[in-house]
JSON list of C-alpha atoms in Angstrom, two decimals:
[
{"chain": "A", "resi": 1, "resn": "UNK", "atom": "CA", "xyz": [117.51, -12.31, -99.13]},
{"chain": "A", "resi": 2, "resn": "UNK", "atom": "CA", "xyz": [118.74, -14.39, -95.76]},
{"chain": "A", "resi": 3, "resn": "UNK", "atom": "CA", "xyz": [115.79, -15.73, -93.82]},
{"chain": "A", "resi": 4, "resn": "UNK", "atom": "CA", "xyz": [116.07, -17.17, -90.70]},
{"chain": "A", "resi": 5, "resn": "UNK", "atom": "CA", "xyz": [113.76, -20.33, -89.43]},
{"chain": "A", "resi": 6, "resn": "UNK", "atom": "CA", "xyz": [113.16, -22.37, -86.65]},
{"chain": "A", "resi": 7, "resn": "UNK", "atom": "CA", "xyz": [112.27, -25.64, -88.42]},
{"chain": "A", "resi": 8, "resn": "UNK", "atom": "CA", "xyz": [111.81, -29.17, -86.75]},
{"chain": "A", "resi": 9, "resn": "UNK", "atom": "CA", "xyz": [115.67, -30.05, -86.85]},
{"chain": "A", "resi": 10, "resn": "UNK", "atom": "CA", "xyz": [116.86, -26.48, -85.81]},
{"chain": "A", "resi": 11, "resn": "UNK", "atom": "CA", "xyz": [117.04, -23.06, -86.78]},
{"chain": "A", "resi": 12, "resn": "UNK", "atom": "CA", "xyz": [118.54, -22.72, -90.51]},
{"chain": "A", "resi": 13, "resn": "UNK", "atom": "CA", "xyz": [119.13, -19.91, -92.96]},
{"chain": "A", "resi": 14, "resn": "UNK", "atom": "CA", "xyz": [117.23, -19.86, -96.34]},
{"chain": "A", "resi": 15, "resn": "UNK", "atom": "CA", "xyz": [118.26, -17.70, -99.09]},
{"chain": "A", "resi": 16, "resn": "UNK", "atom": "CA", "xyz": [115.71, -16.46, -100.98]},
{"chain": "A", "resi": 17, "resn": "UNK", "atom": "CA", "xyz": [115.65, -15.66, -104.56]},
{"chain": "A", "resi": 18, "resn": "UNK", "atom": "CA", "xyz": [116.79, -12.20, -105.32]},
{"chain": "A", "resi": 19, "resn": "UNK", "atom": "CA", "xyz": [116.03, -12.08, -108.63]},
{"chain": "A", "resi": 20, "resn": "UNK", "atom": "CA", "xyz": [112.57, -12.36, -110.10]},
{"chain": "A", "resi": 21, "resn": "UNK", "atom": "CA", "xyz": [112.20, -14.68, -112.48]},
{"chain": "A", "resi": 22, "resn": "UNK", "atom": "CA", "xyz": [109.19, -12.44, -114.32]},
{"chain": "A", "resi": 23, "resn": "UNK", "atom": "CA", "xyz": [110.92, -9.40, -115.07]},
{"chain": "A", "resi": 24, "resn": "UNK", "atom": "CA", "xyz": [114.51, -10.30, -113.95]},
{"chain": "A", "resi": 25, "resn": "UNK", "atom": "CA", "xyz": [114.59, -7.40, -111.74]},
{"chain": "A", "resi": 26, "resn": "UNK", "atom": "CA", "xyz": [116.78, -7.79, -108.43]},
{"chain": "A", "resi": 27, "resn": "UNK", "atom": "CA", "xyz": [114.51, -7.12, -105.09]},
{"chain": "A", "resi": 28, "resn": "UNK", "atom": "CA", "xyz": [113.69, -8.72, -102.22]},
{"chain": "A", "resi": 29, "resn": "UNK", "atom": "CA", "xyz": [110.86, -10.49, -102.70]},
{"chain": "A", "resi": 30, "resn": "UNK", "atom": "CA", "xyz": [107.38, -10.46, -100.35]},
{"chain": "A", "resi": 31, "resn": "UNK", "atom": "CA", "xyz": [106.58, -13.81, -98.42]},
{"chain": "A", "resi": 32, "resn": "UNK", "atom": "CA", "xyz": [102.80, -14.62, -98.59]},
{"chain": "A", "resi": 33, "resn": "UNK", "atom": "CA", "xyz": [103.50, -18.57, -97.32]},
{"chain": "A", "resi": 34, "resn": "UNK", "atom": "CA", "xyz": [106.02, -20.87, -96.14]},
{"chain": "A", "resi": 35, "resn": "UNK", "atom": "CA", "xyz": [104.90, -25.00, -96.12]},
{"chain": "A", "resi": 36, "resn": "UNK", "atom": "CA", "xyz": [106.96, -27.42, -94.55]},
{"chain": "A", "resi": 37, "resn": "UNK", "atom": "CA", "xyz": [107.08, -30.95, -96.19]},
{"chain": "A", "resi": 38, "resn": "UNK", "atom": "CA", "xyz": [107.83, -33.85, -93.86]},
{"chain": "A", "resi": 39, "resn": "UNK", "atom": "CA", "xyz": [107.88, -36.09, -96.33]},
{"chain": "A", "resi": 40, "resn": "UNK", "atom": "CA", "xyz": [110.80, -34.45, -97.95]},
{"chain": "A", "resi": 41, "resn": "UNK", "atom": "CA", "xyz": [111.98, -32.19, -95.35]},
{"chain": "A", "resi": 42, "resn": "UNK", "atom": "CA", "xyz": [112.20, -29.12, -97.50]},
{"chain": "A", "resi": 43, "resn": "UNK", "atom": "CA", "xyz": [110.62, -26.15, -97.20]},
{"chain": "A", "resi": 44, "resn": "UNK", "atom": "CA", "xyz": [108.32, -24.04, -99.83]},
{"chain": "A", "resi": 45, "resn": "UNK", "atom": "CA", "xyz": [107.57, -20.47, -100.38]},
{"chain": "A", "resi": 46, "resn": "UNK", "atom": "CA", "xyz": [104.96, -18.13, -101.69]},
{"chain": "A", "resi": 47, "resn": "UNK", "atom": "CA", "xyz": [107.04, -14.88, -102.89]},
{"chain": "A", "resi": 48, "resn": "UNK", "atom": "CA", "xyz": [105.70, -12.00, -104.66]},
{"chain": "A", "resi": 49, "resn": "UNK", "atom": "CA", "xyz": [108.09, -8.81, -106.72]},
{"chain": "A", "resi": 50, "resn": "UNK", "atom": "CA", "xyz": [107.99, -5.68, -105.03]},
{"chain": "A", "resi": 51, "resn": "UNK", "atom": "CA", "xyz": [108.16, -4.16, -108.58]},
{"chain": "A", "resi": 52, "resn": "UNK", "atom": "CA", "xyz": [105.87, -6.28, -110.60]},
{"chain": "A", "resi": 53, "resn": "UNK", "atom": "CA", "xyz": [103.74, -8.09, -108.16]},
{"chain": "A", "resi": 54, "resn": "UNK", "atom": "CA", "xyz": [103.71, -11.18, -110.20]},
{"chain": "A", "resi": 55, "resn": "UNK", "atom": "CA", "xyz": [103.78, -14.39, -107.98]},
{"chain": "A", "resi": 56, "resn": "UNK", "atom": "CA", "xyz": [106.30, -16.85, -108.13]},
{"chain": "A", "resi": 57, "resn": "UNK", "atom": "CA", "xyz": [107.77, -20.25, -105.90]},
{"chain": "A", "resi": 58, "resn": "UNK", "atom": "CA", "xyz": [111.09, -21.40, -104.51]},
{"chain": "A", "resi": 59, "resn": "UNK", "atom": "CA", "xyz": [111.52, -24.82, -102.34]},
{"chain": "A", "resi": 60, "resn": "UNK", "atom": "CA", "xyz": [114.89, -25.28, -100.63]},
{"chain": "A", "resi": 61, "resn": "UNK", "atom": "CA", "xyz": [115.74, -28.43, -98.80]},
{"chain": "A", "resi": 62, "resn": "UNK", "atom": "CA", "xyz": [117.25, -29.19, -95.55]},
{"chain": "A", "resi": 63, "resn": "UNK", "atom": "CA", "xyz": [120.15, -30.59, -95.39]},
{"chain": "A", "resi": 64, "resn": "UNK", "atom": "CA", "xyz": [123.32, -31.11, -92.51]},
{"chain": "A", "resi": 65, "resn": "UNK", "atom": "CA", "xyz": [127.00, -29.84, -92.79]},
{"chain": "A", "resi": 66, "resn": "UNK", "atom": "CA", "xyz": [129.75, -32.42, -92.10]},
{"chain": "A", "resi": 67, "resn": "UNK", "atom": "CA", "xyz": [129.72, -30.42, -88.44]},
{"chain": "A", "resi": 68, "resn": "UNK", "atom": "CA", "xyz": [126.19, -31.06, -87.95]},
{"chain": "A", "resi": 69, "resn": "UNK", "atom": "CA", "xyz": [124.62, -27.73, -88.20]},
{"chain": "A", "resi": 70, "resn": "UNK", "atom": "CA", "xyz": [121.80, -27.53, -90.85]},
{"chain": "A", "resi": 71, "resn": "UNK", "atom": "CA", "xyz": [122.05, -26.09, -94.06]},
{"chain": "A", "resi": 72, "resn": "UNK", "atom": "CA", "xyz": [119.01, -25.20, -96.76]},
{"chain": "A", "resi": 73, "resn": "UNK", "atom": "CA", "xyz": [119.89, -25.89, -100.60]},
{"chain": "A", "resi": 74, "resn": "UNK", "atom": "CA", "xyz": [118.06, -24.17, -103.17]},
{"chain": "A", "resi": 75, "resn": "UNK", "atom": "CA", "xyz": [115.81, -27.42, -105.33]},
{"chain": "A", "resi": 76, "resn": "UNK", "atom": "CA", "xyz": [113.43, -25.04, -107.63]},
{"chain": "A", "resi": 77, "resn": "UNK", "atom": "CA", "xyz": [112.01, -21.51, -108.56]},
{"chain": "A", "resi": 78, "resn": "UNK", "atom": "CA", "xyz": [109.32, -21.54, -110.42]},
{"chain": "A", "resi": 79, "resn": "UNK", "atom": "CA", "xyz": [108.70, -19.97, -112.83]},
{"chain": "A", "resi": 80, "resn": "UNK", "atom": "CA", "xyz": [112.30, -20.55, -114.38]},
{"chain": "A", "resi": 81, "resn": "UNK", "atom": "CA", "xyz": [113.88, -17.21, -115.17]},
{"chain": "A", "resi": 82, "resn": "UNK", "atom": "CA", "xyz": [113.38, -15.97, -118.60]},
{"chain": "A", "resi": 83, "resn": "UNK", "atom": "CA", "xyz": [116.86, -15.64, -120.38]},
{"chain": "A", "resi": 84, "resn": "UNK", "atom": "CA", "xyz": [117.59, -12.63, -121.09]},
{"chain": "A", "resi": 85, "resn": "UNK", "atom": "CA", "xyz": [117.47, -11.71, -125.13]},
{"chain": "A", "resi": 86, "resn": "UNK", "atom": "CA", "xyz": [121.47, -11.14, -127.08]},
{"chain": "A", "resi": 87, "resn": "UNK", "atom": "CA", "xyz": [119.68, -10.70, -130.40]},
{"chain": "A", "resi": 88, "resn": "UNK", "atom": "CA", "xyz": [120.21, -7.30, -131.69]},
{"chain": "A", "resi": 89, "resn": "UNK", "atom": "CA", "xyz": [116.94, -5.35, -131.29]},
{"chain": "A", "resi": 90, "resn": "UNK", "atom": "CA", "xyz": [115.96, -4.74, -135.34]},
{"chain": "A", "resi": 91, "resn": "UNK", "atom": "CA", "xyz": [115.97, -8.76, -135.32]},
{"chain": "A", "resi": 92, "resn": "UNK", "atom": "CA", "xyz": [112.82, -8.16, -133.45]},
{"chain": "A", "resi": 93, "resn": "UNK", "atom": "CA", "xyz": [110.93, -5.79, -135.71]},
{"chain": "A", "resi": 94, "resn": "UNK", "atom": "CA", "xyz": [112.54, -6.85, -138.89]},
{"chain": "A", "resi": 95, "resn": "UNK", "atom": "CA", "xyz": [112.58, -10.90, -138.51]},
{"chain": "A", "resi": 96, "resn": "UNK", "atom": "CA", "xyz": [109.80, -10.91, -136.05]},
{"chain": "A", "resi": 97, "resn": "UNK", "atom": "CA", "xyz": [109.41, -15.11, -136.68]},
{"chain": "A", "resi": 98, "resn": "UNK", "atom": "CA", "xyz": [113.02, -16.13, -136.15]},
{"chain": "A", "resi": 99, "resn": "UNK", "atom": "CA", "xyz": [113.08, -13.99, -133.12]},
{"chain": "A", "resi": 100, "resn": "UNK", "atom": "CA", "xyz": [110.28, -15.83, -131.81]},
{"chain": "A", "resi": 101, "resn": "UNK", "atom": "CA", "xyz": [111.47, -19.31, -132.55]},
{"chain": "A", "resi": 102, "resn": "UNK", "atom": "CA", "xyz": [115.14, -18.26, -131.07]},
{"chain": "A", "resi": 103, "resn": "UNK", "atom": "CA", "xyz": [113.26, -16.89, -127.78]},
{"chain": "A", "resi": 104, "resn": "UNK", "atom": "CA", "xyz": [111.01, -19.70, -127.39]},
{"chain": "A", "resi": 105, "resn": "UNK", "atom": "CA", "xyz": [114.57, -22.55, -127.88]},
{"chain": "A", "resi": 106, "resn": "UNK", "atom": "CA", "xyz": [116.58, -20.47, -125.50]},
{"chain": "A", "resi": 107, "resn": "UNK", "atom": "CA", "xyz": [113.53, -21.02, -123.48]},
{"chain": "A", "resi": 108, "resn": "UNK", "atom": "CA", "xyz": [113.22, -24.71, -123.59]},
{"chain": "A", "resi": 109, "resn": "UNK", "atom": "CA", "xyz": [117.40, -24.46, -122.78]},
{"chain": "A", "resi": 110, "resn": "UNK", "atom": "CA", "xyz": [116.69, -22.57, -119.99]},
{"chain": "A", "resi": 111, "resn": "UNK", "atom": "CA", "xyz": [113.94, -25.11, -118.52]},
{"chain": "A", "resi": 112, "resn": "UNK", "atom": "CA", "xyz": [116.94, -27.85, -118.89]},
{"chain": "A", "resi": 113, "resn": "UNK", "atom": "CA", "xyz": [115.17, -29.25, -122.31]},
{"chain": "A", "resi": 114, "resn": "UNK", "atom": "CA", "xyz": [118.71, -29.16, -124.31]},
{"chain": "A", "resi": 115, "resn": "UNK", "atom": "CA", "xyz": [118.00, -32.36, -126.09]},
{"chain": "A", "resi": 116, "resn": "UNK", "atom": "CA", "xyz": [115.47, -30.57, -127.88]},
{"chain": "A", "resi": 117, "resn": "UNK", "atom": "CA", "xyz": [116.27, -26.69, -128.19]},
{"chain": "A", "resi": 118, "resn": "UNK", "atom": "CA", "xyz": [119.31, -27.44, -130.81]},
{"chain": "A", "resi": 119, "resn": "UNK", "atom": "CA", "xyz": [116.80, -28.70, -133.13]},
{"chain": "A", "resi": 120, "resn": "UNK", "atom": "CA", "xyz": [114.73, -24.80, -132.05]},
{"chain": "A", "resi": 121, "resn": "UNK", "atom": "CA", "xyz": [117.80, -23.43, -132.69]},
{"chain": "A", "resi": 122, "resn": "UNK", "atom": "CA", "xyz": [118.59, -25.01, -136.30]},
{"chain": "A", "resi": 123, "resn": "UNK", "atom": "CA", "xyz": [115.01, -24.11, -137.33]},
{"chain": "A", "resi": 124, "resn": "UNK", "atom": "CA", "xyz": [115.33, -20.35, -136.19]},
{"chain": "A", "resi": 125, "resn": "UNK", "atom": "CA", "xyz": [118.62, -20.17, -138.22]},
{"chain": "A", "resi": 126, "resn": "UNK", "atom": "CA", "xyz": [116.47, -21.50, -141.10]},
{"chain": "A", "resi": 127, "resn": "UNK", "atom": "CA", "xyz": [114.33, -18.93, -140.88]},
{"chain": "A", "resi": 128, "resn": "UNK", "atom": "CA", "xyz": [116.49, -16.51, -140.33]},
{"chain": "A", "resi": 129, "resn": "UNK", "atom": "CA", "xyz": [118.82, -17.21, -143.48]},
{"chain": "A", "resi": 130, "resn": "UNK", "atom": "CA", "xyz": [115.54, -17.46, -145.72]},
{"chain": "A", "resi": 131, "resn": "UNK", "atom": "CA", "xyz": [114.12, -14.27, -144.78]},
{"chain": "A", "resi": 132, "resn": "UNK", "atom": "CA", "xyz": [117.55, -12.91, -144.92]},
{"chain": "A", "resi": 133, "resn": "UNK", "atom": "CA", "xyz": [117.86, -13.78, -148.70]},
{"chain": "A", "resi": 134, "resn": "UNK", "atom": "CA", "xyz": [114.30, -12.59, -149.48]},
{"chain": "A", "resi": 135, "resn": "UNK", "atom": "CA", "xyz": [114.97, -9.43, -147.94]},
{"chain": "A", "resi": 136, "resn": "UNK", "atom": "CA", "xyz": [117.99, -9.13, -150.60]},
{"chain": "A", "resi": 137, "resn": "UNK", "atom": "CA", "xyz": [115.98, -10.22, -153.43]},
{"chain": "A", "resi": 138, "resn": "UNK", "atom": "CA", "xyz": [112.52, -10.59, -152.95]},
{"chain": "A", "resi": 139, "resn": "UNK", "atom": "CA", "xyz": [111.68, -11.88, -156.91]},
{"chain": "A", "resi": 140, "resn": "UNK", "atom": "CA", "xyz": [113.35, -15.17, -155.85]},
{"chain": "A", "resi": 141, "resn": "UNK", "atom": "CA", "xyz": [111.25, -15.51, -152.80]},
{"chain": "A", "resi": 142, "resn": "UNK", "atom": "CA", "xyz": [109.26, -18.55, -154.17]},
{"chain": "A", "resi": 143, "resn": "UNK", "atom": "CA", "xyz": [112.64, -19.95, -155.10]},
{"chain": "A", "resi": 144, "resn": "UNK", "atom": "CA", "xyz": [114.10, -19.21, -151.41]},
{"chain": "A", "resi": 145, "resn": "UNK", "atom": "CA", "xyz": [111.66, -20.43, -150.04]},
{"chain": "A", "resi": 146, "resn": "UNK", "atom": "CA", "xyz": [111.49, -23.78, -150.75]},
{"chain": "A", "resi": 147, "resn": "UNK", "atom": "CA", "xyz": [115.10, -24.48, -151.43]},
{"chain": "A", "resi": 148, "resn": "UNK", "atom": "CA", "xyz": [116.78, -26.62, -148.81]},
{"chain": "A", "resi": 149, "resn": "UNK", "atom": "CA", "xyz": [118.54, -24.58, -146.19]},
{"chain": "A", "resi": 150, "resn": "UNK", "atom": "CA", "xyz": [121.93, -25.58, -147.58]},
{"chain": "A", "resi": 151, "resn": "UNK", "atom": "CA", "xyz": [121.41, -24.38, -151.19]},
{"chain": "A", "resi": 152, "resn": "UNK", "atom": "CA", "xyz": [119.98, -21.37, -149.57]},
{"chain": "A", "resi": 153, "resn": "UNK", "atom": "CA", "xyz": [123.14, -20.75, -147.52]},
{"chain": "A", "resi": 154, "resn": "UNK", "atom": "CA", "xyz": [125.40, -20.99, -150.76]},
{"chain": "A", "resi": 155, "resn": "UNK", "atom": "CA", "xyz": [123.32, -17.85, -151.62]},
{"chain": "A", "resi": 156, "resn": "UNK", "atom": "CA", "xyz": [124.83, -15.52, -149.37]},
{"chain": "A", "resi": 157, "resn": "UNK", "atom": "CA", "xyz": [127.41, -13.08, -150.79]},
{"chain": "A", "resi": 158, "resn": "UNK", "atom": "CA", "xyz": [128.87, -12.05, -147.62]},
{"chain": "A", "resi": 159, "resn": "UNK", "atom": "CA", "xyz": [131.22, -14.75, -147.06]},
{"chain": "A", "resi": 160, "resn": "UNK", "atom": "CA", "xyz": [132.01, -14.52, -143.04]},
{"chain": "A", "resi": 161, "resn": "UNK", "atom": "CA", "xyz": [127.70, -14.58, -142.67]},
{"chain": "A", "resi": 162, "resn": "UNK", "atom": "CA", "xyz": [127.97, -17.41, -145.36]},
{"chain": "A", "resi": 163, "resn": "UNK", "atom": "CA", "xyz": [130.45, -19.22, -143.01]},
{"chain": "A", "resi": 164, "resn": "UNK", "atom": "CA", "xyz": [128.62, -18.61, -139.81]},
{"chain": "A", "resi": 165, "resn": "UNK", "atom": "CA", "xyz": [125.41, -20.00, -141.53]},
{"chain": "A", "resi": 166, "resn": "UNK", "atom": "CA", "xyz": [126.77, -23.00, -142.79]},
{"chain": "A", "resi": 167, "resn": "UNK", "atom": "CA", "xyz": [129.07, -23.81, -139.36]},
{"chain": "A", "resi": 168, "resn": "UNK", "atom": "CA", "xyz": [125.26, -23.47, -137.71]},
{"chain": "A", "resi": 169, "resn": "UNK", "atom": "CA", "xyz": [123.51, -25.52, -140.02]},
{"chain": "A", "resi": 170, "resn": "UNK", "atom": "CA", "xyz": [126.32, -27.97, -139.50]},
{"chain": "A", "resi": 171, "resn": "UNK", "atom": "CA", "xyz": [125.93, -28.44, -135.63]},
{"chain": "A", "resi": 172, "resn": "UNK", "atom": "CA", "xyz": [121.86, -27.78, -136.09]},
{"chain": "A", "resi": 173, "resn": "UNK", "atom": "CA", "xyz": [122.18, -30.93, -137.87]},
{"chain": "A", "resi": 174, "resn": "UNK", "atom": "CA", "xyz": [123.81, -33.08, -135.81]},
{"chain": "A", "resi": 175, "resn": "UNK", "atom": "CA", "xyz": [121.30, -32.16, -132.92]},
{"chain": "A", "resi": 176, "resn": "UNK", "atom": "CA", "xyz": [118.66, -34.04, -135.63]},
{"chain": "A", "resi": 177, "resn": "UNK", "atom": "CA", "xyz": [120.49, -37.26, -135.56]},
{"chain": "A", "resi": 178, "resn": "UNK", "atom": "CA", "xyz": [121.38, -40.28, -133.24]},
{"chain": "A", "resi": 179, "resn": "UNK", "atom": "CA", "xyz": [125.16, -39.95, -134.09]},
{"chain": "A", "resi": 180, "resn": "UNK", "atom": "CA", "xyz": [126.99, -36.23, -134.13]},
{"chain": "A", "resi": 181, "resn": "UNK", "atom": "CA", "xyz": [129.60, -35.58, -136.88]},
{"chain": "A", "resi": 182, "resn": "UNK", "atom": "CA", "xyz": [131.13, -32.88, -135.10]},
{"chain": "A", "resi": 183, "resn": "UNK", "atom": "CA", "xyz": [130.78, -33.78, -131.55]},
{"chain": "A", "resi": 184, "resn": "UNK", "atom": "CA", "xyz": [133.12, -30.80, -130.00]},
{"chain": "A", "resi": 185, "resn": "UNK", "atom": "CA", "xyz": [130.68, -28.26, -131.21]},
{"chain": "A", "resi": 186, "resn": "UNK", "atom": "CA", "xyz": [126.64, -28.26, -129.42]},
{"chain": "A", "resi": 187, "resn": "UNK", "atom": "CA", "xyz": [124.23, -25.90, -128.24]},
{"chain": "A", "resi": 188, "resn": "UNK", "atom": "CA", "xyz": [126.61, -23.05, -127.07]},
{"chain": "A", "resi": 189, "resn": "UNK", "atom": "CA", "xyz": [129.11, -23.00, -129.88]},
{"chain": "A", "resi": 190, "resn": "UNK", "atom": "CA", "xyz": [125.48, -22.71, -132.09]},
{"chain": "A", "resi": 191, "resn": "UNK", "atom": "CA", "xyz": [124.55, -19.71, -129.88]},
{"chain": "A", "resi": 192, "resn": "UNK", "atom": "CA", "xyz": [127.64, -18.02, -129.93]},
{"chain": "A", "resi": 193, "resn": "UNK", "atom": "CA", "xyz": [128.10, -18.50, -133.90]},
{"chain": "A", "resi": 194, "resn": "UNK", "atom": "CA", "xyz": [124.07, -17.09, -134.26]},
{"chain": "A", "resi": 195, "resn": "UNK", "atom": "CA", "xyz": [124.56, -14.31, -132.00]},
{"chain": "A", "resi": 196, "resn": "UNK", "atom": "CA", "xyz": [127.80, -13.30, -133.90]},
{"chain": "A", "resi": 197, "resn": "UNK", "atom": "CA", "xyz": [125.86, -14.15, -136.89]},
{"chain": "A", "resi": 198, "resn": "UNK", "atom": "CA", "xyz": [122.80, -11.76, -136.32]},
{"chain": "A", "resi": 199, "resn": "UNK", "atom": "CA", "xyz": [125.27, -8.94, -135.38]},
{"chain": "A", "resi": 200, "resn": "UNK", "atom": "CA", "xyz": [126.97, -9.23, -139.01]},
{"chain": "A", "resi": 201, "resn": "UNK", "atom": "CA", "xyz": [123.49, -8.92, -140.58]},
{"chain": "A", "resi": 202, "resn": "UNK", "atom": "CA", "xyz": [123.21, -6.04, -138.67]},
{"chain": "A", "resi": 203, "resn": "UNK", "atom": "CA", "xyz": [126.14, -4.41, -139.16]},
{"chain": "A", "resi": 204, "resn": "UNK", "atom": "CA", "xyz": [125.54, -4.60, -142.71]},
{"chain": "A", "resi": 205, "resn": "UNK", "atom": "CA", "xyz": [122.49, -2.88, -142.26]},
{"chain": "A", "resi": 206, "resn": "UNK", "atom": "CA", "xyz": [124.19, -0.15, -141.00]},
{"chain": "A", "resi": 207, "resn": "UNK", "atom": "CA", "xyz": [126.80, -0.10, -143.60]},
{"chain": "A", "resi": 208, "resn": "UNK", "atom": "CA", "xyz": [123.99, 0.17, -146.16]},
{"chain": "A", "resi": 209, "resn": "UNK", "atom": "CA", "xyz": [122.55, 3.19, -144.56]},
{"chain": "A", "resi": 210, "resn": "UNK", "atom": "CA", "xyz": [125.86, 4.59, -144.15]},
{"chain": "A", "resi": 211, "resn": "UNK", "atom": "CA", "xyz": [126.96, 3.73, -147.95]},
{"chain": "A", "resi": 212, "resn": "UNK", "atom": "CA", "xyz": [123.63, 5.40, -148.94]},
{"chain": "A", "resi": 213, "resn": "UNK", "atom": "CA", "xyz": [124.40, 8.61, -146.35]},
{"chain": "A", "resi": 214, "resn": "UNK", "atom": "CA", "xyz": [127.57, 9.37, -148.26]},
{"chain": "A", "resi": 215, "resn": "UNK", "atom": "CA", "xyz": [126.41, 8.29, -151.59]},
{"chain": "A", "resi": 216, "resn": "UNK", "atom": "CA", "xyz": [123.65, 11.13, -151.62]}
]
């Protein structure tokens, strides 16, 4: 949304947010307030969603192009913008605490804390790989359970999860340590192995029902 303001230094355009950071709908939002900061010379808004009215913040500073004329640069929205989920829906309803730890790290990544939301990320895979095995054979639970999550991987019979479990674990570790043994792989090659990782476990799933479909 293109706003135009006279400000101290001139008029200037401000583009507001046009997606809300609550329910990640695109609108144009409602203004409530604009505050002008001398201090900083930046300008802050109130802003509501049209669709569900939750309030949120953006400050944009002023600034000057090379030709003089003024220009306003986005600093913050607050909240940040909840990522949106990539995790198969079952994980949800099925591994209800991974999905919570892997929401709550891609969080954290989201509010720029990436130094930290590997290590999220490791312990959601963790969980995910123990309940996994449980799942498959729940008399070894107390066994699973407090294995390490290495011996646990070497569990898994499906060899391309067993792969994409270990190549996790392998750059979950290094975000746990001062010096990275595979320092081509972080945070994104992680995600992009887990989400390939839950969508195996879930097309297995599928498989099963569909192996039990024809096997009736």
């Amino acid at each position: 949304m293109r706003l135009m303001i006279n400000t101290p230094s001139g008029e200037c355009a401000f583009f507001l947010p046009d997606t809300c950071p609550h329910c990640a709908t695109g609108i144009a939002p409602n203004i409530h307030a604009t505050y002008y900061s001398e201090a900083t010379n930046s300008f802050s808004f109130i802003l509501s969603c049209p669709i569900c009215k939750q309030v949120f913040f953006s400050t944009h500073n002023l600034c000057k192009n090379l030709d003089g004329s003024l220009l306003s640069i986005v600093k913050h929205i607050l909240p940040h913008q909840r990522p949106l989920s990539k995790i198969p829906a079952l994980f949800q309803q099925d591994y209800p605490y991974f999905f919570q730890i892997y929401e709550q790290a891609a969080e954290a990544e989201s509010h720029g804390l990436d130094k930290i939301s590997g290590m999220a990320y490791r312990k959601a895979l963790e969980i995910l790989v123990k309940q996994y095995l449980i799942k498959q054979t729940p008399d070894e639970e107390n066994a699973i359970l407090n294995e390490t999550l290495g011996k646990n991987i070497n569990r898994i019979s499906f060899e391309k999860i067993r792969v994409l479990a270990k190549a996790i674990s392998w750059i979950g570790n290094d975000q746990t340590h001062a010096v990275q043994k595979h320092p081509d792989y972080n945070v994104p090659e992680m995600k992009r192995f887990m989400l390939s990782l839950c969508h195996l476990i879930s097309a297995e799933y599928v498989a099963d029902e569909a192996a039990g479909f024809v096997s009736s």
